[in-house]
Every structure is written in structure tokens, then in C-alpha cells.
Amino acid sequence: MKKAKEVTGHTQKTTSWGKSLPAASAYQWKAVDPAEKGKSLTLYGICGQCMQSDCTTLIHLEDGVVVSVEGNPTSPPNYGSLCPRGNSQIMNLYNPYRVKTPLVRTNPEKGLDVDPMWKEVSWDEALNIIVEKFKKIREKDPRGLLILEGFGNTNSILRDSFARAFGTPNVIGSHGPLCTIHYASCLVHSALPEAVAEMEYCEYLLSFGRSLGPNFATTGGIRRFTKAMERGMKLVVIDPHCSVEASKGEWIPIRPGSDLACLLAMAHVMLNEGLPYDEWFMKNRTNAPYLINSEGNYYRDPATGKPMIWDAADNCARTFDSEFKDIAMNGTYTVNGVACRTAFDLIREEFARYTPEWAEKICTVPAKTIRRLATEFVEHAKIGSTIKIDDFVFPFRPASVNTHRGVNCHRGGTYADLTGKIMNMLVGNIEVPGGCLGNSMRGPLMAPDKDGIVKPQFEADPFPFKFPPDNIDGHEFYPNKHTTPHLAINAIMNPEKYHIGYKIEAWLNFGGNVIRKNAQPERYVEAMKKVPFIVSFAYHIDEPTILADVVLPEHSAMERSLVSVLYPSHQTTGGEVIGFDTVRVRQPVPNLFDTRHCDDIYTEIAERVGFLCGAGGVYDYLNQQKHHALIDDGFYLGNQKLDINRKHSLDEIYDRQMKSWSRGDGRGLEELNKDGFFLHPRSRKEYYTYYFFPENKTRHPFYFESLKKTGETLRANLRMHNLKFPGIENEEYIWEQYRPIPCWIENSEINAPPEYDLWVVNWKSPYCPHDSGNPNGNPWLAELYQQDPFDFTIFLNSATAKKKGLKDRDWITVESRYGKTEGIMRVTELIHPDAVGIPGSYGLGTIQSNPIFREGTHFNALLSLDDKTLDAIAAGQELSPRVKVYKSEAKR
Amino acid sequence: MRYGMAIDLKRCVGCNSCTMVCRMENGTPPGILYNRVEKYEIGKYPAARMQFRPIPCMHCQEPACLKVCPTGATYQRDDGIVLIDHEKCMGCRYCVLACPYEARQFLGKIDNYFGPETITPWETVKHQELDKGTTVKCTFCVRRLERGREPACVETCPAQARYFGDLDDPESEVSKIIAFQGGTVLKEELGTRPSVYYVNV
């Protein structure tokens, strides 16, 4: 047995937090309050140990000390189970490296290895410093405040209103550019944040570049996965790495970053090699039969402006919303003298070149396998079958292809995502049982626009072009972007290049760590050092916080009150997490240190600066809450609006949210505190959004006309303002990604110099999938990840290692054209020979972090901020740069 | 009545939830884990995969540890659970060597998670239950059993891969799983007769 290695290095060598502060490792905990002696208490909890923050818990205290946390046995989504992070969350609470009191920097020099020489101050003093700066910025130009957020701040209900009331448009999410998975799902079926498979009915799942639950040990994901596999679901995992999920299903190794080729070829097989497709769905629920003119636009009826379809029985074109005897999927027709072709024909023709033999050369998946998987996918989809859910008859299509960040985060990645949708549409599985579904928001989302197509919403709805830009997030140039800290940082470093005519004067960091978790960390440090004033709502002294001027310590998850509605799904859905709506409460553990709730901090700052109350204040915006992530099916004060002229407690706001909730029964926080959660049954048929626009009541885009239009609009806007696209020499490089039919796109790494002979690939660690809940710094998890043979190491295929003369346990450097990192190597069979595998995100850290943060391999250091490497649509970053590996000396 | 466990290796995804909940339940210090999950890779590329095997104490019917214990500290209850009386244990560690499943560890020192100079309130509470200088191991969570609960690892497992109950009752869920799915034990040839079975090996 491998003995558990003792985790070393927990004693900080030197620290100088301030004369009155002891070193973190010598922290003396407060004695238990004598009033708590002999008391046993159980609190209702909501776990905060991953980005989802949705499992419910029971927190047990004895004598005022949290002694155990268990899953709430009857509450969804976890029904009593917890993941390894949920089970170790006590060490998130009792972490001596936490910030315990507000801090102010006294050393003007900044750096990850530079002691800020913190001075401990009172909340009043810290807030006044911030308020003074914020008042000036708000008066001069509120755009000067950049708020950097991430998954760590999702428990805040005021964050969006605070930004709006302050008047800054610059809210930048750290958590997006390596996970641009939204555009295609938003466009095709108004699904946000993403599309997933349903574990209750799916019989065949093609999982590309993603996880379903077990890979990163999510409680709900594992629960649903286990049941689906036992039911006999066939799982095919296309992944450079043989993950946990690949180990349970069929593993199809693929070269990193080449999934677009594989998907184009699979769609080719479905379109051009005689496989059946769902004719009814394609004719009645997509724009595949729409007539397209020679410019590639819809041919429009001169009388009504509507797109048209050819009726093959009556030999004439009719508007799409007419009655048809026989909708033509194929053919060239002349309408009012205009030559038109069906969109379906155009797409088939375009895909004819993407043969499996062509794809095999690029992605290394054998042509035979590509054909087999496409054929199996169609067979298992059971085209034409139906299923009754409650009293409603749905099409039943128990096959789904789901792509995610491993596929999408490359130049051309949006086309890969859209090609997956093409495959799904050909079998008619969109938003029906067994098929490809959105997660989280449900309801009548797929209303058609004037052309009869699902109206583009959320990230499929392009941002308007404003010049000069107000927003530093680059949305003028990437109108369908996801989150863009990389563009913001590029703009801070080079405002002229990105057409930014103002300066960022302050950076409020809360809930995200762009320095460690994005790319080229040294550039992020450089950019942040350019900002005159940085505030961090901090849990510990992480990379952004050590660069801060003022640090405000916020509650850890267990100490943070919360009322939330469950988004049921994430990586998968179905079964025990649908058929109801539920609201639950987190009753806070008394805070250990002089920390505050993030929303109390926001309230205080807003009040002192002068935008909490009154018209245009925080409460006014909260009353008008529109942010999709905060609405939760009507959890937004509906008929319980706040009096905008006085201050409100969080509990009061939660109570009103509950009482106005359209899914609730009018009960409020007082009752919720008794039971912990409320469960309201809901007909299961409402989960599948097909239900709200069935039959021929809406159509999904199969020919991506709106993508083409967005590109044309962008091009016209650039010309109108005489602008070059920032960072791009030849604009065709951008326009070729705005075509209505996906095509092959070379990503930035395909033509890298041959010395970079491998592709790096990252996957989530089951111990540390995100920074939410500080798993990297949790000593229980660290004890496991440091000794796990499949974590905290660099994977290299055995044949590749042999060729390079590298041996198991060698210390190696991995170097891309953008950065380098290092660590211990593992020789393995579990990875593609062309890949270097680096799980998790370890390494970097600061001189005031838990020293364990400095250990491990820092994958993100290999990635790039260069505009030329991005996907033009979603601004996703290149997730698998080409690298070289070589033996090196361990510096530590 | 004989307590036993069945672990379904097809369900197990190697997440180590069981290891962490066991740590929380028992307050074990760094380096001491009553449950571990062994991970392997088998096969050659591209026909390779990972496998996982969680290993608690086997609570053997013929425990090798009991045979070598010089003080009688290690004892077996009527319900099959093998326990250590920490008052009697003198820390000779014969049992640690004797156990073929490496289920036992000697608690020679009690380190803190965050270094020698700081001990968390949780550790302050849990250390009261630890006997330095004795040998420690999985107890099938006897205190939870007394309260009508199951072992923590069984209850927390998200894959619901563990079953627990009376192996002497052929109608119990755990007995049925072992019978119908062909449960096997580790190192059967040693004759220790473990009470922990593995199915879908």
C-alpha cells in the first residue's frame, strides 16, 4: 500500500502581516464561547465546495464547534450523498490562512512574491478608503471601475444591481474563456448555460471533451451516471485522456484540439452516406427546407418578407408558415426569377468534402470508427418513436451528442459545437426525452422570431455595436462572446489597440482568480499593477489579493447566509432532479473572524458612496432584476418590490424573493428556516421545452443564417468607423468563422513549429475541479491528491516517453510558445500518444498563501492571450496548445 | 447477526468521498486513513482503463490481527466487528504487520493539518478521542450503528456502491447482492474470511 505521504510545508517560513498579526501557521483560535458549552445544534446548509453550490447539507455543532457535515437525506439534488469536497468542508471553515480582518497595504511595491506589509484596520477605515476612491471614479467616469467576478461570488444576490447602480458596464467574469460552451445551445434551442444529456432515458451518449459527473466527482453527476450505466446506457467518450468516465464506457482516443474534424466527418456520414434522418423534424422544426438565394440569404416573399419553402406536390414556393402538402428538402428552384436552393442541399454539399478518411489524418480517430459511431448514434435515436410523459406525447429520441470545453475552446470551436447540433437535429432529439436538453432554465424559451426560427437569446443574441466602446470586454468585436477577462487585460495593457478611450482606475476583485486560472499569469500581474487601486473581497491571500490595496475579508461558505432555488442539472439531467421546483436555505455558522457577508459589504459601500437607495440605486435595480443567472424562474421580487428609499436586511430580501416566487406557495423565510427546503411538484412534461412549442410551432436553425448576419453587421460596423479588428492582420481570419454552414478551420496550433511536437490537454481533478471552496488548500484533499497516481502529475503515453528517453517519475518541463511549467511525469497507457496530460490547476500561489499552493504543475501557464489564437465567435481561448517536453531539474 | 459489507466495483468511480467522510467521522490526523481507494490502470493503449478498489477494514471472521495481539486489545464482537481496546493496546504493532490488507496503522504521533503551531477547533475536539501510541483502524462506525445509522462511507457514497447489513440474514440487501452478483473477497487463499465482499470485480 502506498502510505499516505505526510503533507509538508504547512509552516510558513516568514510572514509579516503586520506587527500585531501572528503568522498564519501560529494562529491561536478563539476559545469556544462559554455560552455554547453543552449545546448541540444542527443547521441547514448548502454546500459551497464547488461551482455548483447546490447540494444540501446538515451541519452539526457541538459546544459551538462544527464537528460534522452530512448530506440532507431527503433534499435534492444529493439526497444525503456528498462528494469528497463536501465531506472535507470543515477544513474550509477552520483554515488559519483565511483573511481574518480588513487589511491595508503599506508597501507600494506589488508582486506575487512581494510582501504587501499589511496593516490591520477597522472595517470603517477600510470602507472609507474604498468609498473615497469609488466616489471620485463614479463622479468622473464610472466605467473606470472594473469588477472581476467568477464562480466564487454566485451566492451574492446584489452583485449585478451594485454594478448597475454604480454605473459601470465593466463586470468581467474570470470563469468563461476556457469554457465557451454556450453559443450553439443558446442559438439552436435557447438553452443556457449548456446542453446536456438526460440520464433517465438516454440510451446512447457521445460525450466529447467534457465530463458528466464522475470525472470531477460531482455528487449529483455521479448519482445519475451510476443509474444510467446500470440501466444499460451506452457511453462513448471521445477524449485524448482515458478518464474515469471513459473507463466505464468506450474510450475513443483523439488528438487534442482536433474534434472539429471528427464532428464534421460524423455529420458527413449522417448527411452523405445514406443514413436515415428524422424527416418530420427536419421538415417541420428546422430551417433546412428554407430556400436560399445565391447570396446565401433566405429568399424572401416579396409580399410579406417571409422566408419560403418549396411545396413539391403543388410545385410552388410558399411562406414558411403556410400549409404544405409536401415540403421539399432538396432541389434547385426558381422563384420570381430568382434561383434558389434548399438550405439542406447547400449543407450536404458543403459537408461532402469532410470524409472520415480526411478527418482521420487530422484527429487520428480511424475512419471506420467515425462511421461506426455515426451509424450507432442514428440507430439508437429510434427516429419516429414516441413516449408519454404525464399526459403529453413527446417524440422519443434516446441518443445525444454533447460537446463541451475540450471541443469548443479552440479557433473554430464554435463550428464544432454547431456541428454537434447538426448531428442532434438530424435525429430530431432537441429538447425531447432522451435527447439533447438544456440545463437550468426551462419554460417557453423557444418562441419563434418573425422568420419562424427560435429567437436568438442570451449569448446567441449579439451585443449592439457602440463606438467608441463603453465596455472594456471587447463585445463590439466579439458580439456573441462568453466572458472575456483576456480581452479586458489586453485592453488595459494596450488601450489604443482595443479602442478604449478611458482608464481603469479601480479593480474590485470578488470571486475569481484570473492570474492563476486563465493564461500567461505574468501578463495579468502586469495589467493589474497598472490599475491604481485594487480591492479584494477575500477568503485568503491568493494571487489577486496579494496585489490589492485594500482587503475586505468575506465569510466562508458555511458562514454565508443564503436562500436559493435549485438549478437541477449541470453536467447531466433527468431522473431525481426534475419534476419539481425547490427552494432551500443556508443557515450560517457564526463567523469565526471579523468577516462579513459579501452582500453586506456591497450594501455598506453603496450606502456610503450614495447609490444604495433612491431612483437608480441598488434596490431600484434589484426590483427590476433582469440578469438571467439571478432570476431563477421568477425569483426576483415580482409583487414584493422593495421600498427603494430605505435599507433592507438580506433576510428581508430573501423573504420577499420567496413570497414573490412564481413557483412558490407564498411561504417565506420563517417557514423555510423550520424545514430547510420546500419541494413543489411540477409536471415532468414541463422539463422538456419542446412541450411549450411542439409540432411545427417553432423551428431550430440548421442553416446558421443569424451567424452570417452577425458577421455582416460586424463587418459593416468596422467599415463605418474605419476600424481594424484588434490584433488580427487579415480579417478573412475572422469572417471565415461567420459562415452559415460550419467548415473546417485550422486552429492556432495546427501549423506550430515541429519542435512543439505534442499537444497539451487538461482535465478536471476530482479533488480540485474549481477554486470554489479552496480545495487546493484543503489539507484533507491535499493529502489525497498528492498521493493519487492519477492526479498532481504530468501524463505521457508510454510509447511517446520511450521515444523521448523519458522514464516514469522523471521531472520534466512542458513548454508551449506562450509559457512553461514543470512537474513529475507519469508514464501511462491512459493518454493519446500525441498528448501531454496535465490535470487540475496547481502551482503559482503567493508568498502569503498556504505554501501548498506553490506545489504542482501549473497548466494555465501554457496558454495564450493572443487574439490570433481565439475563436472569433465566443472568444474562447486555445485550450490545447502545442508543446515540447524535456527532462529538467526540479527547482524546489 | 454478522455485520458485513459489499462494494460494487462497477459503480465505484474512485472519488474518495468514502475516504473523506471517514476522516471526518473519526477525526484521524494526517497520514492516518481508515479507508483508502486503490487506483490502477490496466491494459495497453488504446485498450486501457482505470479501475478503483476501496479498502476498509475487512472485519475478518478469522482475523490475522487477533491471532498475534499479545495483550488481547484486539477483540471480535458477536456481530463480527473487530475492534481495538485502546486501554489494553500497547502499540507493539504486530497486528499492523500481520494484517494482509494493510488496514491497520500505528498512531505514533498526532500531527495537525496546518502545522505544529496551529490546531483547529475541530481537531481539538476530535483529538480527545484518539489514543496516541496505539493502533487504529476502521470500526464499521460502531457508534453510528448504535444510533441506527449505517457506516458513514455507506451513507455518503454518491455512486451508492456500498451495501451494509447482516450477512447471516439471506434476505438482507447485502446478502442478496453478494449471492446474486457473485461477491468475492480479497486474498481468499489466506483463510481470513473477510466480511467485506466485492461484486462486479
Short mmCIF file of C-alpha atoms in Angstrom, two decimals, chain A residues 155-158 560-563 597-601 603 619 648-657 669:
data_model
loop_
_atom_site.label_atom_id
_atom_site.label_comp_id
_atom_site.label_asym_id
_atom_site.label_seq_id
_atom_site.Cartn_x
_atom_site.Cartn_y
_atom_site.Cartn_z
CA ASN A 155 -24.05 33.42 -3.56
CA SER A 156 -24.32 37.20 -3.86
CA ILE A 157 -27.78 38.49 -4.77
CA LEU A 158 -26.70 42.13 -5.02
CA ARG A 560 -22.68 32.98 4.48
CA SER A 561 -26.48 33.10 4.68
CA LEU A 562 -28.28 32.17 1.50
CA VAL A 563 -31.68 31.28 0.10
CA HIS A 597 -21.26 38.67 4.12
CA CYS A 598 -20.35 39.86 0.63
CA ASP A 599 -23.79 41.42 0.19
CA ASP A 600 -23.46 43.30 3.48
CA ILE A 601 -20.17 44.66 2.15
CA THR A 603 -24.68 47.31 0.86
CA TYR A 619 -32.65 48.40 -4.58
CA HIS A 648 -33.08 46.32 3.82
CA SER A 649 -31.53 43.30 5.51
CA LEU A 650 -30.61 40.26 3.44
CA ASP A 651 -33.13 38.14 5.31
CA GLU A 652 -35.85 40.59 4.37
CA ILE A 653 -34.86 40.41 0.71
CA TYR A 654 -34.75 36.58 0.78
CA ASP A 655 -38.20 36.55 2.39
CA ARG A 656 -39.65 38.79 -0.30
CA GLN A 657 -38.00 36.80 -3.08
CA LEU A 669 -38.09 32.59 5.22
#
